JSON list of C-alpha atoms in Angstrom, two decimals:
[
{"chain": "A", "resi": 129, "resn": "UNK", "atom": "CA", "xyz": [82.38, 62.41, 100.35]},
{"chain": "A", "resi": 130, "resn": "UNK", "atom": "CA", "xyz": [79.48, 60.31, 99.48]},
{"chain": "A", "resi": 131, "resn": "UNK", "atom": "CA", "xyz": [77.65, 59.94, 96.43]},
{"chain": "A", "resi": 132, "resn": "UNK", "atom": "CA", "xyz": [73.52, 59.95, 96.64]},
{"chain": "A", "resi": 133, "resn": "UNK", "atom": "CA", "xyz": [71.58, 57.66, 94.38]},
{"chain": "A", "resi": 134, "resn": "UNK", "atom": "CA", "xyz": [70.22, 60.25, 92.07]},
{"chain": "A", "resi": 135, "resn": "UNK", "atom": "CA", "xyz": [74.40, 61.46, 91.36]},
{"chain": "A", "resi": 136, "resn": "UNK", "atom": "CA", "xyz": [75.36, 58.25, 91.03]},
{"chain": "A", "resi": 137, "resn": "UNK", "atom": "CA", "xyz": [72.72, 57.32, 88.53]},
{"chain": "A", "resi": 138, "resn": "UNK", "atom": "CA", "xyz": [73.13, 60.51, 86.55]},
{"chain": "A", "resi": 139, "resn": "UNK", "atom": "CA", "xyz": [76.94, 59.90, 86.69]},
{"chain": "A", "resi": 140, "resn": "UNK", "atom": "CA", "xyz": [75.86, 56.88, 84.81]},
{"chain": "A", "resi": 141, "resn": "UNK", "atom": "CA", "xyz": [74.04, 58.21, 82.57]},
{"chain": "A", "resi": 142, "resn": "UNK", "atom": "CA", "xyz": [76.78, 60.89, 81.10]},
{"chain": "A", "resi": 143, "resn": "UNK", "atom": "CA", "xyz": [79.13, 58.19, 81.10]},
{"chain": "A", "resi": 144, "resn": "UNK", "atom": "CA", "xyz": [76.86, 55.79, 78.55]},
{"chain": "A", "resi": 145, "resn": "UNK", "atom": "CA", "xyz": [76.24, 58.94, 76.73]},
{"chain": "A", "resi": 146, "resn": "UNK", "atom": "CA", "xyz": [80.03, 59.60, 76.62]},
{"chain": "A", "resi": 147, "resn": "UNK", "atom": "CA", "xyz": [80.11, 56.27, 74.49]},
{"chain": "A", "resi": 148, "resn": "UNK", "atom": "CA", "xyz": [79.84, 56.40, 70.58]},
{"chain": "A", "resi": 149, "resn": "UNK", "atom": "CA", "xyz": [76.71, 55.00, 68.75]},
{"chain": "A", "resi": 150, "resn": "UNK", "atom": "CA", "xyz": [77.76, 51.27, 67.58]},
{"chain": "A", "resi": 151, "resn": "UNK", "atom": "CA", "xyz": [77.61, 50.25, 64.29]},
{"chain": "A", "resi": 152, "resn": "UNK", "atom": "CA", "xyz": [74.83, 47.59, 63.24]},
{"chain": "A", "resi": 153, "resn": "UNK", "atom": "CA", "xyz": [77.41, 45.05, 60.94]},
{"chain": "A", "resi": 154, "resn": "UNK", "atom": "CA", "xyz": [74.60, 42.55, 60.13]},
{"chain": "A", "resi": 155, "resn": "UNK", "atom": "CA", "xyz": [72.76, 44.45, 57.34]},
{"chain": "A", "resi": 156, "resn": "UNK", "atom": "CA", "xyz": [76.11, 45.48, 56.17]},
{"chain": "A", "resi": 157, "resn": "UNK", "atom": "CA", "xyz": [77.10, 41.68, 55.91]},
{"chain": "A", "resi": 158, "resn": "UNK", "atom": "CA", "xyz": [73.86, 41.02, 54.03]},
{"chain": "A", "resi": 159, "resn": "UNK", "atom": "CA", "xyz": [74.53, 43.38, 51.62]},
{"chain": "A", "resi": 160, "resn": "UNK", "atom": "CA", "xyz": [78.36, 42.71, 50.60]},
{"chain": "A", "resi": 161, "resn": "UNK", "atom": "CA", "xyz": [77.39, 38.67, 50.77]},
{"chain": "A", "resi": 162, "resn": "UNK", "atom": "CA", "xyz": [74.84, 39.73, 47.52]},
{"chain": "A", "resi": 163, "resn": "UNK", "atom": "CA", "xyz": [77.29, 41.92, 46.32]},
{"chain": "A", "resi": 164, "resn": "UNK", "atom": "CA", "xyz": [79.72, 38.94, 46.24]},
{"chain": "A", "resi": 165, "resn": "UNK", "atom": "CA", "xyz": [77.24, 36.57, 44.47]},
{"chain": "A", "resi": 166, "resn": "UNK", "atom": "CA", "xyz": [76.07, 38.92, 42.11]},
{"chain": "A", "resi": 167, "resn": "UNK", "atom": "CA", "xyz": [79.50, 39.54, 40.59]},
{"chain": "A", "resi": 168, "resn": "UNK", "atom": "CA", "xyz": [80.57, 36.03, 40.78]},
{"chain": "A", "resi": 169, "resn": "UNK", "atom": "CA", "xyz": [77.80, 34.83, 38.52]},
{"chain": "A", "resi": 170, "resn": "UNK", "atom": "CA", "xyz": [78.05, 37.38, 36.45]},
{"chain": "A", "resi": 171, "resn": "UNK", "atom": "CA", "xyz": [81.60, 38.09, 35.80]},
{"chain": "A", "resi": 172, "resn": "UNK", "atom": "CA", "xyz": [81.84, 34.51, 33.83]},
{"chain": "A", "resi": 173, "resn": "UNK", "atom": "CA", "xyz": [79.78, 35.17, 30.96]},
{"chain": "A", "resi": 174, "resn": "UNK", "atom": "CA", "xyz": [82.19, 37.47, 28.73]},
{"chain": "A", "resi": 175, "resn": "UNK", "atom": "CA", "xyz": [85.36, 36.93, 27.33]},
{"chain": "A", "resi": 176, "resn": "UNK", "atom": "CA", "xyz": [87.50, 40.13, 27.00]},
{"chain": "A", "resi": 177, "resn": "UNK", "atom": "CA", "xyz": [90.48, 39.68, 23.99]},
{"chain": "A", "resi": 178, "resn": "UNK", "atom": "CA", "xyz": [93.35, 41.86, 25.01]},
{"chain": "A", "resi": 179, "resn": "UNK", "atom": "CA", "xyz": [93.22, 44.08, 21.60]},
{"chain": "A", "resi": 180, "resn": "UNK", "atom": "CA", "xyz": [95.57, 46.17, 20.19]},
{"chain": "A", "resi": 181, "resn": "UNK", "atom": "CA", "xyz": [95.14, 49.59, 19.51]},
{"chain": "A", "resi": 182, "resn": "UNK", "atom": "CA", "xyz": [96.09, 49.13, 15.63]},
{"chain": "A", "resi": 183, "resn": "UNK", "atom": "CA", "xyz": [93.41, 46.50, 14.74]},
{"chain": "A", "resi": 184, "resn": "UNK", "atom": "CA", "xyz": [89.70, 47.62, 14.19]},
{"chain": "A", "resi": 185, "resn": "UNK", "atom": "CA", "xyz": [87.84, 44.27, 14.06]},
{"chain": "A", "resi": 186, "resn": "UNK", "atom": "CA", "xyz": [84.98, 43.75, 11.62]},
{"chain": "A", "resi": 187, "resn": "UNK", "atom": "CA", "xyz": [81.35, 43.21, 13.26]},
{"chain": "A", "resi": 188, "resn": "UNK", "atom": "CA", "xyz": [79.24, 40.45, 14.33]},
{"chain": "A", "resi": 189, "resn": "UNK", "atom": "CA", "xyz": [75.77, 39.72, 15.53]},
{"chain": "A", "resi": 190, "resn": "UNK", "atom": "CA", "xyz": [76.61, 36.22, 16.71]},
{"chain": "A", "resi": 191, "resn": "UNK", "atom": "CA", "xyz": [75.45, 34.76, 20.41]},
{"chain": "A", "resi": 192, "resn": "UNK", "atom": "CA", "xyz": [77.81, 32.50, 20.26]},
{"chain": "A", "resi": 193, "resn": "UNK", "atom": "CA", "xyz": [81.02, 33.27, 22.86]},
{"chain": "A", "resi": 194, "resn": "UNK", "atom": "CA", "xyz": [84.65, 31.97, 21.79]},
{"chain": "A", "resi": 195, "resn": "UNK", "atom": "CA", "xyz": [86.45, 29.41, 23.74]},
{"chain": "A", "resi": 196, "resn": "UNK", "atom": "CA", "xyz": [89.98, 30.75, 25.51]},
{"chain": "A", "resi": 197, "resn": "UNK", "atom": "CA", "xyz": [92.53, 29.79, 22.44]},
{"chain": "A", "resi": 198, "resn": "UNK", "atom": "CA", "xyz": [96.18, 30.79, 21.47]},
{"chain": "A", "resi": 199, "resn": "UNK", "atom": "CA", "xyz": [95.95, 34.29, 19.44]},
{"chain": "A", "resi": 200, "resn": "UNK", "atom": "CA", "xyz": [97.27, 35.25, 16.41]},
{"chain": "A", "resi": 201, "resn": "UNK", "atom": "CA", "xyz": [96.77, 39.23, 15.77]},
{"chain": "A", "resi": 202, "resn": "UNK", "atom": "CA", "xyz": [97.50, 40.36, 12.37]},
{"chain": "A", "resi": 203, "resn": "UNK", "atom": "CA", "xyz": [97.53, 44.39, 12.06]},
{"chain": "A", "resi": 204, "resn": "UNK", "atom": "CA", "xyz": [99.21, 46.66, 9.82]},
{"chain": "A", "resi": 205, "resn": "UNK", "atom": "CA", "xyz": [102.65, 46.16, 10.37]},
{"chain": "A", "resi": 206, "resn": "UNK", "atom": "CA", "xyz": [103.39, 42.60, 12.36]},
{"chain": "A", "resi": 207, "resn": "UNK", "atom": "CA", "xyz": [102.14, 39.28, 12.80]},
{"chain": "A", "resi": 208, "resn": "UNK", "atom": "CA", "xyz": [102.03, 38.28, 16.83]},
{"chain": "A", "resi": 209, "resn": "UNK", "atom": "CA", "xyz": [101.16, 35.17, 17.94]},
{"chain": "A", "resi": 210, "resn": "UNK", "atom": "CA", "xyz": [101.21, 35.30, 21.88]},
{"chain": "A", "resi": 211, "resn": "UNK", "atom": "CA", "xyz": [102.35, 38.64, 22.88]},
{"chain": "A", "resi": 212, "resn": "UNK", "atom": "CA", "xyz": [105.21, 38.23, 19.81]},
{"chain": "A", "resi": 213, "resn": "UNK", "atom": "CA", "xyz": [105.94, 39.93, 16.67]},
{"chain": "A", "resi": 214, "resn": "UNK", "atom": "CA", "xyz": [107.16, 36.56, 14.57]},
{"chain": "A", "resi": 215, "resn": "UNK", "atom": "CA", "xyz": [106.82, 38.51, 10.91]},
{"chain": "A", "resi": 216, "resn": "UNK", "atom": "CA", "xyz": [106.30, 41.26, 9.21]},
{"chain": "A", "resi": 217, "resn": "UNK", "atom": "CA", "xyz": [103.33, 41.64, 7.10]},
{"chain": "A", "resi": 218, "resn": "UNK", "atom": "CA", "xyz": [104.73, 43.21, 3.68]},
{"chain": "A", "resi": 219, "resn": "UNK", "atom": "CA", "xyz": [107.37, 40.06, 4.14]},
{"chain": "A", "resi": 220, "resn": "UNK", "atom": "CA", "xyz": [104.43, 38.09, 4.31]},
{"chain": "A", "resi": 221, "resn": "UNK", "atom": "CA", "xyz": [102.36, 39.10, 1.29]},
{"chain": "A", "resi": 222, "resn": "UNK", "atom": "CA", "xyz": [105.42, 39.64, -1.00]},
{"chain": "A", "resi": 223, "resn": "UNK", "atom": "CA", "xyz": [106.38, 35.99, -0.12]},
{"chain": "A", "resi": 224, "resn": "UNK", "atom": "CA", "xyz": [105.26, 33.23, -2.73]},
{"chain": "A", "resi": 225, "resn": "UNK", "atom": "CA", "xyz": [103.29, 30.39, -1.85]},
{"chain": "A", "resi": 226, "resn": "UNK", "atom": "CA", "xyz": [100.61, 29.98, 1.35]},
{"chain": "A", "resi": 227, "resn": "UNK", "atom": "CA", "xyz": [103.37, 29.24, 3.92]},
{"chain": "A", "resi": 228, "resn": "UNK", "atom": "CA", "xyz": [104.14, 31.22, 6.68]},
{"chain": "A", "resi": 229, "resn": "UNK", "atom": "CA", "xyz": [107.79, 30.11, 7.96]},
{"chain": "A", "resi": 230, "resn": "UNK", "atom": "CA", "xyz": [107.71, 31.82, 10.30]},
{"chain": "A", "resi": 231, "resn": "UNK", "atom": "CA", "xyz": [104.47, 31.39, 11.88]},
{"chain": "A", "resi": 232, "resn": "UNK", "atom": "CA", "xyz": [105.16, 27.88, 11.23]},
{"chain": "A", "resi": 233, "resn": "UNK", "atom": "CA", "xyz": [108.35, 27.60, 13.78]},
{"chain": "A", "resi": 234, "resn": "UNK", "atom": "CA", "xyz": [106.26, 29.73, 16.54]},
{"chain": "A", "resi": 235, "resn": "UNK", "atom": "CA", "xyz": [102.76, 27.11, 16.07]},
{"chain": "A", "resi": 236, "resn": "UNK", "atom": "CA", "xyz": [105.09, 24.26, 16.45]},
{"chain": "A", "resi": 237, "resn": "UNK", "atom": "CA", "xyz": [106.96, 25.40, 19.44]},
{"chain": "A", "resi": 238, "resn": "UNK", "atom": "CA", "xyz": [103.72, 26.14, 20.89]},
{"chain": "A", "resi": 239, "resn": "UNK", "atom": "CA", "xyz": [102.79, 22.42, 20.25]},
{"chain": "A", "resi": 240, "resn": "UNK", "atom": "CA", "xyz": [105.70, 21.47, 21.52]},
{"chain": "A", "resi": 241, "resn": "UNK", "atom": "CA", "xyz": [105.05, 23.07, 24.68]},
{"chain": "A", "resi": 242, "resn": "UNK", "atom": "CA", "xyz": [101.24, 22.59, 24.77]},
{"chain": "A", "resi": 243, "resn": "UNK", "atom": "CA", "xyz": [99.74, 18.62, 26.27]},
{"chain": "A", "resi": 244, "resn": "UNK", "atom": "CA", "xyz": [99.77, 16.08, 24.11]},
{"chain": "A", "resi": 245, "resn": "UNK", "atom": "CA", "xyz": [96.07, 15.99, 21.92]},
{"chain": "A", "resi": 246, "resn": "UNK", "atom": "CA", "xyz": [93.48, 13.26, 22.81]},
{"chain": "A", "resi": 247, "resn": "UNK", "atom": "CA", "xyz": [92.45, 11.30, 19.43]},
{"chain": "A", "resi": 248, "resn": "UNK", "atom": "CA", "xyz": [89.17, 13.43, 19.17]},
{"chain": "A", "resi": 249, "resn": "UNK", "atom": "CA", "xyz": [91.35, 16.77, 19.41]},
{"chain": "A", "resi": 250, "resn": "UNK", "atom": "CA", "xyz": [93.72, 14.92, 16.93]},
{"chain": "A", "resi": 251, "resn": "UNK", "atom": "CA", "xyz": [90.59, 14.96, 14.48]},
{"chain": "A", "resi": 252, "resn": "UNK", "atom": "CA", "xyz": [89.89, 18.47, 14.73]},
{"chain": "A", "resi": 253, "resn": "UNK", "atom": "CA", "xyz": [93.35, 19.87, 15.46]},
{"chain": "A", "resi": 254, "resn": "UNK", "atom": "CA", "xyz": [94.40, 22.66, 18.05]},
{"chain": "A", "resi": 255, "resn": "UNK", "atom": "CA", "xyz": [92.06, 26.03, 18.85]},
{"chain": "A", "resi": 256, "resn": "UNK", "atom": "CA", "xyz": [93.48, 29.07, 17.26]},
{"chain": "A", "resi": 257, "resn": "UNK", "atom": "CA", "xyz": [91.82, 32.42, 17.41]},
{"chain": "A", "resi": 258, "resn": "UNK", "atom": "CA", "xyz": [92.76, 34.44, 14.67]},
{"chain": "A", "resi": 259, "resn": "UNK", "atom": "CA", "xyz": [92.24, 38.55, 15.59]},
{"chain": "A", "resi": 260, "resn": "UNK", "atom": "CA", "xyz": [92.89, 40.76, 12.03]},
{"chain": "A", "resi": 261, "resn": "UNK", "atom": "CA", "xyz": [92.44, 44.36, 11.03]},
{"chain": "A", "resi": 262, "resn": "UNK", "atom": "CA", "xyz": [89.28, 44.66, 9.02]},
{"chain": "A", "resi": 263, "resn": "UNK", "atom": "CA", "xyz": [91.52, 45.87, 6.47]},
{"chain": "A", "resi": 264, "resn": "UNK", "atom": "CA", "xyz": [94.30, 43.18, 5.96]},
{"chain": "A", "resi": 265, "resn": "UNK", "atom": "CA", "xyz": [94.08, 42.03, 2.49]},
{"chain": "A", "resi": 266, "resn": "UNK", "atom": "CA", "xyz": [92.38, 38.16, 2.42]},
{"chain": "A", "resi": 267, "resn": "UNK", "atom": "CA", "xyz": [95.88, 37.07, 0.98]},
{"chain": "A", "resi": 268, "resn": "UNK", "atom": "CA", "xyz": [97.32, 37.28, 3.99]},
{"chain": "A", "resi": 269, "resn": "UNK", "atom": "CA", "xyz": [94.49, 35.82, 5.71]},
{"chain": "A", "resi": 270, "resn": "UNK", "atom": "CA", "xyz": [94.34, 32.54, 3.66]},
{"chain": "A", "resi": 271, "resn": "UNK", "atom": "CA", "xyz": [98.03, 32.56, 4.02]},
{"chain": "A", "resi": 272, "resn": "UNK", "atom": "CA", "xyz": [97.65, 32.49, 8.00]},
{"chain": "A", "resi": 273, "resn": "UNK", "atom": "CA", "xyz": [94.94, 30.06, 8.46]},
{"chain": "A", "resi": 274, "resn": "UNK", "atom": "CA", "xyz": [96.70, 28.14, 5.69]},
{"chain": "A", "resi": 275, "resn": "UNK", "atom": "CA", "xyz": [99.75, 27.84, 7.71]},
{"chain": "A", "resi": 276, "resn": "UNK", "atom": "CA", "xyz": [97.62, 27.20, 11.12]},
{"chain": "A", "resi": 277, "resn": "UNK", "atom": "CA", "xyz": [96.12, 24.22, 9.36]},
{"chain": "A", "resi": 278, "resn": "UNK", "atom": "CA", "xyz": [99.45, 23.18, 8.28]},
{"chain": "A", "resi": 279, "resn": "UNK", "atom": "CA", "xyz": [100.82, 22.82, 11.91]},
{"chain": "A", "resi": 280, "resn": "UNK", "atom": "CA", "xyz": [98.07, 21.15, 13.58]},
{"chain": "A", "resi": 281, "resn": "UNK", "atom": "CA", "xyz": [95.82, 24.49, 14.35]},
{"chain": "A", "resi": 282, "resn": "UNK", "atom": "CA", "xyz": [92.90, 23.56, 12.42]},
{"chain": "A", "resi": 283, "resn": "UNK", "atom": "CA", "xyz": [90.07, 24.56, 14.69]},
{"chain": "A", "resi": 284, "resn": "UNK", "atom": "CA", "xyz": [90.13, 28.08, 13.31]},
{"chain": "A", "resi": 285, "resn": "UNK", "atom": "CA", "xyz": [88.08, 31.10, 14.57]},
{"chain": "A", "resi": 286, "resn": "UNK", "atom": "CA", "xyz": [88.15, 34.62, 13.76]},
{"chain": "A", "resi": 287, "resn": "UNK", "atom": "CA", "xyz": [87.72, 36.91, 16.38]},
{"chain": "A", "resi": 288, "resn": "UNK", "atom": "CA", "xyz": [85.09, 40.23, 15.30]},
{"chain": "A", "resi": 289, "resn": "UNK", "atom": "CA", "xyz": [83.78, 42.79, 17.59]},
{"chain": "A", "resi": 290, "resn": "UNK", "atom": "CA", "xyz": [80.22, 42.21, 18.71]},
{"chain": "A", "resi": 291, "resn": "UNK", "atom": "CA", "xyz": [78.11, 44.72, 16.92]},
{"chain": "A", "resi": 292, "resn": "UNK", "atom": "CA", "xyz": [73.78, 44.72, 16.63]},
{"chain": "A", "resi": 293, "resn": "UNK", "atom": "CA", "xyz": [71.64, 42.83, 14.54]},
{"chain": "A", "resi": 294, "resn": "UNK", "atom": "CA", "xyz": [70.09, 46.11, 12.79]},
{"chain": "A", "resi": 295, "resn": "UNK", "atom": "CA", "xyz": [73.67, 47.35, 11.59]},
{"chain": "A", "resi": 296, "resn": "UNK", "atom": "CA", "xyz": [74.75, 43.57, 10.68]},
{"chain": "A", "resi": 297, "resn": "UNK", "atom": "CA", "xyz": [71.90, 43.27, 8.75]},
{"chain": "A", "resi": 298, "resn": "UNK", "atom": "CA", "xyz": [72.19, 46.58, 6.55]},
{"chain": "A", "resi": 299, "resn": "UNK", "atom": "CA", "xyz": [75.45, 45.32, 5.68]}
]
């Protein structure tokens, strides 16, 4: 049987409305591409320490971000340098003298290990970031960067937690 115009055409019609709507993608590109830049420039600007859970860092109001350094976390109980307990601290503070063995043999392994220093880095030794409890005794802190300086580490930095101006200043 034949078809008139007018079936055909509305047979047309139910058949584009059978269809689903289509999705515009080009607004959707727009906004992911600014989504992309947006967190690319501004996922450079901090610097996240991985912390323990055992060292409460002192405060700071300083702009000024640390460079990406080997890390020497002191809390309660251990001295780690990279991830690794080399001492214990009550070892350390009953211990006579401002040497760290132990630190020592880890810091020059690491320089071992680490490219060779260019005669201005010679001058002003290898970056150390030094991360301490608030609460370590400054015994053991002179006896750390004491033992850094020792073993080429002499570019020394102490890593704080980044607290406001008001509260640094009532302190």
């Amino acid at each position: 049987m034949k078809q008139s115009l007018r079936a055909k055409r509305m047979a047309a019609h139910h058949k584009r409305q059978k269809q689903g709507s289509k999705l515009n993608l080009v607004s959707l590109m727009d906004i992911f591409t600014i989504l992309v830049f947006f967190l690319l420039v501004n996922s450079s600007d901090v610097e996240v320490l991985q912390t323990d859970k055992s060292i409460v860092l002192p405060t700071s109001s300083s702009e000024q971000m640390p460079d990406t350094t080997l890390v020497v976390r002191i809390n309660a109980n251990d001295l780690i340098v990279g991830g690794r307990a080399v001492a214990r601290v009550d070892e350390v503070i009953a211990a006579k003298g401002n040497d760290i063995e132990a630190l020592a043999l880890e810091l020059k392994y690491l320089s071992a290990k680490a490219r060779p220093l260019t005669p201005e880095e010679q001058v002003k030794g290898r970056a150390v970031t030094i991360m301490g409890d608030k609460a370590i005794p400054y015994t053991l802190l002179k006896k750390v960067m004491a033992t850094c300086a020792q073993n080429e580490y002499r570019n020394i930095s102490l890593a704080v937690s980044k607290g406001d101006e008001k509260a640094a200043s009532e302190t």
